[in-house]
Amino acid sequence: MYYNDNTIIYFNGEFVNASQASTDLYGQSLHYGYAVFEGIRSYAVEGKAKIFKAKEHYDRLRHSAEVMKMPFNYSTGQLGELTYEVLKKNNFIDAYIRPLVICTPNMSLSKGKESHLAITAWEWTNGYLANKMRLMTSNYKRPNPSAFHIEAKVSGHYVNSILACQEAKDNGYDEALLLDNNGFVAEGPGANVFFEKNNILYTPARGNILPGITRATVFEICSELKIPIVEMQFTPEEMYEADAAFYCGTAAEIVELDSLDGIAFKKQWEETLSSKIQRAYKCKVLEQEFIYS
Ligand code: PMP
């Protein structure tokens, strides 16, 4: 359950009870997936809620709205303040935050006339994420970047994610790995992918992926730890040869991948650079010093 009778959200200019907030059925957001959103985490830092990379997330939300030509006038600073207020009103510290921009009633196929912002949040327990995932190469490709603004976080894109994720689960896997339209590895339904081989990390270049904020954080960590990263195109067959691999995203953080299409990655996780990056990421979000050993 994401909310109860006491949960407060920000919606359309005011703080309201989640169970009393409502929207109409005559909108492009619901009918066509014409909405943009973010997924953000807050962590307990010195006993208080601290949002990780709020600026980056809200800059991306504003960018998503802009490329979708949605009217949206909140500044990044205002959005951050409103989010802290939502957390405070609910007494949330470790939380997942989901801002959503939807358009007001209009069933046409032209741009939205006015938007409404909802900032919802729920307490984060990490309970539903696997800690070691068996992947299946999906038969569903990522949306074609010449048909969508693939670098924006648009609700409609996630129909593709649902198809791929469910296909993987129906086939007995934990999660899907999606390819781009040329057959190269792109990303997961809700996460970016990296693999490690001979102490070098590899990840798909931008172009067919949502360039994640966690992915950018992995780049930062690798630069701090002097771990080389190569951005390039590669096939699932090349990834079969990896020593280790991980998914990364705001919700998943850094999650170990066990195998791809039944082929296990070669090294013990604890012996990999990937596991160091996983620990360094945890330290970064908690604002703790990472002792590299
Ligand atoms: N790719 C997709 C398709 C996603 O939905 C997400 C989650 N937002 C990511 C990558 C990772 O992005 P981030 O690190 O910004 O959460």
Short mmCIF file of C-alpha atoms and ligand atoms in Angstrom, two decimals:
data_model
loop_
_atom_site.label_atom_id
_atom_site.label_comp_id
_atom_site.label_asym_id
_atom_site.label_seq_id
_atom_site.Cartn_x
_atom_site.Cartn_y
_atom_site.Cartn_z
CA MET A 1 0.00 0.00 0.00
CA TYR A 2 1.48 3.35 -1.02
CA TYR A 3 -0.68 5.58 1.16
CA ASN A 4 -3.14 5.52 3.99
CA ASP A 5 -5.79 7.87 5.37
CA ASN A 6 -3.15 10.15 6.89
CA THR A 7 -0.84 10.51 3.89
CA ILE A 8 -0.32 14.07 2.66
CA ILE A 9 0.67 14.90 -0.92
CA TYR A 10 1.22 18.13 -2.79
CA PHE A 11 -1.33 18.46 -5.54
CA ASN A 12 -2.21 21.35 -7.74
CA GLY A 13 -1.01 24.14 -5.47
CA GLU A 14 -1.87 22.72 -2.05
CA PHE A 15 -1.08 20.01 0.44
CA VAL A 16 -3.97 17.57 0.54
CA ASN A 17 -4.87 14.17 1.86
CA ALA A 18 -3.82 11.52 -0.67
CA SER A 19 -7.07 9.61 -0.29
CA GLN A 20 -9.07 12.71 -1.13
CA ALA A 21 -7.08 13.88 -4.15
CA SER A 22 -8.75 13.18 -7.47
CA THR A 23 -8.31 13.81 -11.14
CA ASP A 24 -10.68 13.60 -14.09
CA LEU A 25 -11.07 10.90 -16.71
CA TYR A 26 -10.94 13.21 -19.71
CA GLY A 27 -7.24 13.91 -20.05
CA GLN A 28 -4.33 13.18 -22.37
CA SER A 29 -2.19 11.94 -19.48
CA LEU A 30 -4.46 9.02 -18.68
CA HIS A 31 -5.53 8.25 -22.25
CA TYR A 32 -2.26 8.72 -24.10
CA GLY A 33 0.47 8.51 -21.45
CA TYR A 34 1.17 12.22 -21.95
CA ALA A 35 2.65 12.91 -18.51
CA VAL A 36 6.17 13.26 -17.13
CA PHE A 37 7.50 12.12 -13.79
CA GLU A 38 10.54 11.49 -11.61
CA GLY A 39 11.64 8.85 -9.15
CA ILE A 40 13.71 10.32 -6.30
CA ARG A 41 15.09 8.96 -3.03
CA SER A 42 15.55 10.57 0.34
CA TYR A 43 17.89 9.00 2.86
CA ALA A 44 18.52 9.37 6.56
CA VAL A 45 21.55 11.63 6.94
CA GLU A 46 22.31 12.51 10.57
CA GLY A 47 18.77 11.48 11.44
CA LYS A 48 17.14 13.83 8.94
CA ALA A 49 15.68 13.34 5.45
CA LYS A 50 18.17 14.26 2.76
CA ILE A 51 17.13 14.10 -0.89
CA PHE A 52 19.84 12.63 -3.10
CA LYS A 53 20.55 14.80 -6.17
CA ALA A 54 17.32 16.80 -5.95
CA LYS A 55 18.62 19.37 -8.42
CA GLU A 56 19.47 16.76 -11.06
CA HIS A 57 16.05 15.09 -10.72
CA TYR A 58 14.09 18.33 -10.86
CA ASP A 59 16.17 19.67 -13.74
CA ARG A 60 15.30 16.46 -15.58
CA LEU A 61 11.60 16.80 -14.71
CA ARG A 62 11.58 20.33 -16.10
CA HIS A 63 13.44 19.15 -19.20
CA SER A 64 10.96 16.29 -19.69
CA ALA A 65 8.03 18.73 -19.50
CA GLU A 66 9.77 21.11 -21.88
CA VAL A 67 10.45 18.60 -24.64
CA MET A 68 6.87 17.37 -24.33
CA LYS A 69 5.76 21.00 -24.67
CA MET A 70 3.83 20.86 -21.41
CA PRO A 71 3.29 24.15 -19.65
CA PHE A 72 5.17 23.81 -16.34
CA ASN A 73 6.37 26.79 -14.35
CA TYR A 74 7.94 25.46 -11.17
CA SER A 75 11.62 26.19 -10.60
CA THR A 76 14.02 23.45 -9.52
CA GLY A 77 14.42 25.21 -6.14
CA GLN A 78 10.66 25.44 -5.55
CA LEU A 79 10.23 21.77 -6.40
CA GLY A 80 12.91 20.80 -3.87
CA GLU A 81 11.28 22.89 -1.14
CA LEU A 82 7.83 21.44 -1.81
CA THR A 83 9.27 17.94 -1.65
CA TYR A 84 10.92 18.53 1.73
CA GLU A 85 7.56 19.86 2.91
CA VAL A 86 5.79 16.66 1.79
CA LEU A 87 8.40 14.57 3.62
CA LYS A 88 8.05 16.70 6.74
CA LYS A 89 4.25 16.56 6.78
CA ASN A 90 4.39 12.76 6.61
CA ASN A 91 7.37 12.34 8.95
CA PHE A 92 9.21 10.46 6.19
CA ILE A 93 12.98 10.08 6.27
CA ASP A 94 13.85 7.09 4.09
CA ALA A 95 11.41 7.61 1.28
CA TYR A 96 10.74 7.22 -2.41
CA ILE A 97 9.40 10.39 -4.00
CA ARG A 98 7.30 10.41 -7.14
CA PRO A 99 6.55 13.83 -8.66
CA LEU A 100 4.13 13.62 -11.58
CA VAL A 101 3.06 16.29 -14.06
CA ILE A 102 -0.30 15.67 -15.71
CA CYS A 103 -2.36 17.79 -18.06
CA THR A 104 -5.80 19.25 -17.43
CA PRO A 105 -8.89 18.01 -19.34
CA ASN A 106 -8.23 17.98 -23.06
CA MET A 107 -8.60 14.98 -25.32
CA SER A 108 -6.94 16.42 -28.40
CA LEU A 109 -3.60 15.36 -29.84
CA SER A 110 -2.06 18.79 -29.53
CA LYS A 111 0.05 19.97 -26.60
CA GLY A 112 -1.35 20.27 -23.07
CA LYS A 113 -2.98 23.56 -22.17
CA GLU A 114 -2.28 23.54 -18.44
CA SER A 115 -0.53 21.10 -16.13
CA HIS A 116 -1.00 19.91 -12.58
CA LEU A 117 1.84 18.78 -10.35
CA ALA A 118 1.49 15.98 -7.84
CA ILE A 119 4.30 15.16 -5.42
CA THR A 120 3.65 11.83 -3.78
CA ALA A 121 6.01 9.90 -1.52
CA TRP A 122 6.05 6.69 0.45
CA GLU A 123 8.34 5.16 3.03
CA TRP A 124 11.11 3.08 1.54
CA THR A 125 11.86 -0.35 2.87
CA ASN A 126 13.64 -1.84 -0.17
CA GLY A 127 11.47 -4.88 0.42
CA TYR A 128 10.49 -5.67 -3.13
CA LEU A 129 13.79 -5.42 -4.94
CA ALA A 130 15.74 -8.59 -5.59
CA ASN A 131 19.38 -8.35 -4.55
CA LYS A 132 20.70 -10.53 -7.35
CA MET A 133 18.86 -10.55 -10.64
CA ARG A 134 18.58 -13.16 -13.37
CA LEU A 135 18.05 -11.29 -16.64
CA MET A 136 16.46 -12.30 -19.89
CA THR A 137 17.16 -10.49 -23.16
CA SER A 138 13.77 -9.12 -24.05
CA ASN A 139 12.01 -9.58 -27.35
CA TYR A 140 10.74 -6.02 -26.88
CA LYS A 141 13.17 -3.36 -28.09
CA ARG A 142 13.48 0.05 -26.39
CA PRO A 143 11.36 2.79 -27.99
CA ASN A 144 12.94 4.14 -31.14
CA PRO A 145 14.70 7.45 -30.34
CA SER A 146 13.49 8.89 -33.63
CA ALA A 147 9.90 8.32 -32.46
CA PHE A 148 10.18 9.50 -28.84
CA HIS A 149 12.23 11.83 -26.67
CA ILE A 150 13.96 8.86 -25.13
CA GLU A 151 16.04 10.99 -22.72
CA ALA A 152 12.88 12.38 -21.13
CA LYS A 153 11.04 10.50 -18.39
CA VAL A 154 7.61 10.26 -19.97
CA SER A 155 4.83 8.07 -18.59
CA GLY A 156 3.93 6.58 -21.98
CA HIS A 157 7.44 5.13 -22.42
CA TYR A 158 6.80 2.81 -19.49
CA VAL A 159 4.28 0.69 -21.38
CA ASN A 160 7.37 -0.70 -23.13
CA SER A 161 8.97 -1.33 -19.71
CA ILE A 162 5.90 -3.18 -18.45
CA LEU A 163 5.80 -5.41 -21.55
CA ALA A 164 9.47 -6.34 -21.19
CA CYS A 165 9.42 -6.84 -17.42
CA GLN A 166 6.32 -9.03 -17.56
CA GLU A 167 7.72 -11.08 -20.45
CA ALA A 168 10.83 -11.80 -18.35
CA LYS A 169 8.73 -12.80 -15.32
CA ASP A 170 6.46 -15.01 -17.46
CA ASN A 171 9.61 -16.82 -18.61
CA GLY A 172 10.87 -17.39 -15.07
CA TYR A 173 13.45 -14.58 -14.94
CA ASP A 174 13.64 -11.69 -12.48
CA GLU A 175 14.02 -8.87 -14.96
CA ALA A 176 14.39 -7.93 -18.63
CA LEU A 177 17.34 -6.50 -20.55
CA LEU A 178 16.19 -4.46 -23.54
CA LEU A 179 18.08 -3.91 -26.76
CA ASP A 180 18.00 -0.89 -29.02
CA ASN A 181 16.62 -1.08 -32.54
CA ASN A 182 20.01 -2.18 -33.90
CA GLY A 183 20.29 -5.14 -31.54
CA PHE A 184 22.76 -3.57 -29.10
CA VAL A 185 22.20 -3.63 -25.35
CA ALA A 186 20.33 -0.52 -24.18
CA GLU A 187 19.03 -0.74 -20.61
CA GLY A 188 16.61 -2.35 -18.19
CA PRO A 189 12.91 -1.45 -17.92
CA GLY A 190 13.77 0.99 -15.13
CA ALA A 191 17.56 1.00 -14.76
CA ASN A 192 20.82 1.45 -16.66
CA VAL A 193 23.24 -1.40 -17.18
CA PHE A 194 26.99 -1.82 -16.72
CA PHE A 195 29.23 -4.83 -17.10
CA GLU A 196 32.77 -5.45 -15.90
CA LYS A 197 35.48 -7.33 -17.77
CA ASN A 198 39.19 -7.44 -16.88
CA ASN A 199 38.79 -4.52 -14.43
CA ILE A 200 37.17 -2.20 -16.98
CA LEU A 201 33.52 -1.15 -16.89
CA TYR A 202 31.39 -0.98 -20.01
CA THR A 203 28.03 0.72 -20.48
CA PRO A 204 25.90 1.67 -23.48
CA ALA A 205 26.50 5.22 -24.71
CA ARG A 206 23.65 7.74 -24.69
CA GLY A 207 21.24 7.71 -27.60
CA ASN A 208 18.93 4.82 -26.85
CA ILE A 209 18.69 5.10 -23.07
CA LEU A 210 17.36 7.26 -20.28
CA PRO A 211 20.70 8.67 -19.09
CA GLY A 212 20.24 7.95 -15.42
CA ILE A 213 21.29 10.12 -12.53
CA THR A 214 22.61 6.96 -10.85
CA ARG A 215 24.56 6.17 -14.03
CA ALA A 216 26.15 9.63 -13.79
CA THR A 217 26.93 8.93 -10.11
CA VAL A 218 28.66 5.67 -11.13
CA PHE A 219 30.81 7.74 -13.50
CA GLU A 220 31.69 10.06 -10.59
CA ILE A 221 32.56 7.11 -8.33
CA CYS A 222 34.69 5.51 -11.04
CA SER A 223 36.57 8.72 -11.57
CA GLU A 224 37.19 8.98 -7.81
CA LEU A 225 38.28 5.34 -7.59
CA LYS A 226 40.20 5.48 -10.89
CA ILE A 227 38.17 2.70 -12.46
CA PRO A 228 38.08 2.99 -16.25
CA ILE A 229 34.67 3.15 -17.99
CA VAL A 230 34.07 2.67 -21.68
CA GLU A 231 30.81 3.81 -23.28
CA MET A 232 30.12 1.70 -26.34
CA GLN A 233 27.75 -0.50 -28.27
CA PHE A 234 27.78 -4.17 -27.34
CA THR A 235 25.59 -7.21 -27.89
CA PRO A 236 24.11 -9.59 -25.28
CA GLU A 237 26.60 -12.21 -26.54
CA GLU A 238 29.49 -9.91 -25.60
CA MET A 239 27.91 -9.37 -22.21
CA TYR A 240 27.75 -13.17 -21.64
CA GLU A 241 31.56 -13.03 -21.29
CA ALA A 242 31.48 -10.46 -18.46
CA ASP A 243 33.10 -10.99 -15.06
CA ALA A 244 30.20 -9.15 -13.40
CA ALA A 245 27.35 -6.80 -14.22
CA PHE A 246 24.91 -4.53 -12.45
CA TYR A 247 21.78 -2.48 -12.91
CA CYS A 248 21.67 1.01 -11.48
CA GLY A 249 18.84 3.40 -10.84
CA THR A 250 17.43 5.58 -8.11
CA ALA A 251 15.20 2.80 -6.77
CA ALA A 252 17.49 -0.15 -7.50
CA GLU A 253 20.67 1.72 -6.44
CA ILE A 254 23.42 -0.68 -7.58
CA VAL A 255 22.04 -4.17 -7.91
CA GLU A 256 24.09 -7.22 -8.78
CA LEU A 257 23.16 -9.18 -11.88
CA ASP A 258 23.49 -12.90 -11.48
CA SER A 259 23.15 -14.00 -15.10
CA LEU A 260 21.92 -13.12 -18.56
CA ASP A 261 19.81 -15.65 -20.46
CA GLY A 262 20.88 -18.33 -18.00
CA ILE A 263 24.62 -17.64 -18.40
CA ALA A 264 26.14 -16.70 -15.05
CA PHE A 265 28.67 -13.89 -14.73
CA LYS A 266 32.08 -15.28 -13.96
CA LYS A 267 33.42 -13.69 -10.79
CA GLN A 268 32.29 -13.84 -7.19
CA TRP A 269 30.52 -10.51 -6.61
CA GLU A 270 32.65 -9.68 -3.55
CA GLU A 271 35.80 -9.86 -5.70
CA THR A 272 34.61 -7.39 -8.33
CA LEU A 273 35.06 -3.67 -8.82
CA SER A 274 31.28 -3.57 -9.26
CA SER A 275 30.79 -4.56 -5.62
CA LYS A 276 33.15 -1.73 -4.57
CA ILE A 277 31.07 0.69 -6.63
CA GLN A 278 27.96 -0.66 -4.93
CA ARG A 279 29.45 0.10 -1.50
CA ALA A 280 30.77 3.47 -2.59
CA TYR A 281 27.31 4.40 -3.88
CA LYS A 282 25.75 3.57 -0.54
CA CYS A 283 28.30 5.79 1.20
CA LYS A 284 27.62 8.64 -1.23
CA VAL A 285 23.86 8.68 -0.70
CA LEU A 286 24.35 8.49 3.07
CA GLU A 287 27.08 11.17 2.92
CA GLN A 288 29.58 8.86 4.55
CA GLU A 289 33.21 8.51 3.66
CA PHE A 290 34.05 5.47 1.55
CA ILE A 291 37.15 3.63 2.67
CA TYR A 292 38.60 2.02 -0.46
CA SER A 293 40.19 -1.33 0.26
N1 PMP B 1 16.41 3.80 -17.41
C1 PMP B 1 15.08 3.79 -17.22
C2 PMP B 1 14.21 3.33 -18.33
C3 PMP B 1 14.54 4.21 -15.99
O1 PMP B 1 13.22 4.19 -15.80
C4 PMP B 1 15.41 4.60 -14.96
C5 PMP B 1 14.84 5.02 -13.63
N2 PMP B 1 14.51 6.38 -13.63
C6 PMP B 1 16.79 4.61 -15.21
C7 PMP B 1 17.26 4.19 -16.43
C8 PMP B 1 17.75 5.06 -14.15
O2 PMP B 1 17.61 6.44 -13.96
P1 PMP B 1 17.98 7.14 -12.57
O3 PMP B 1 19.32 6.66 -12.21
O4 PMP B 1 17.95 8.58 -12.91
O5 PMP B 1 16.95 6.73 -11.59
#
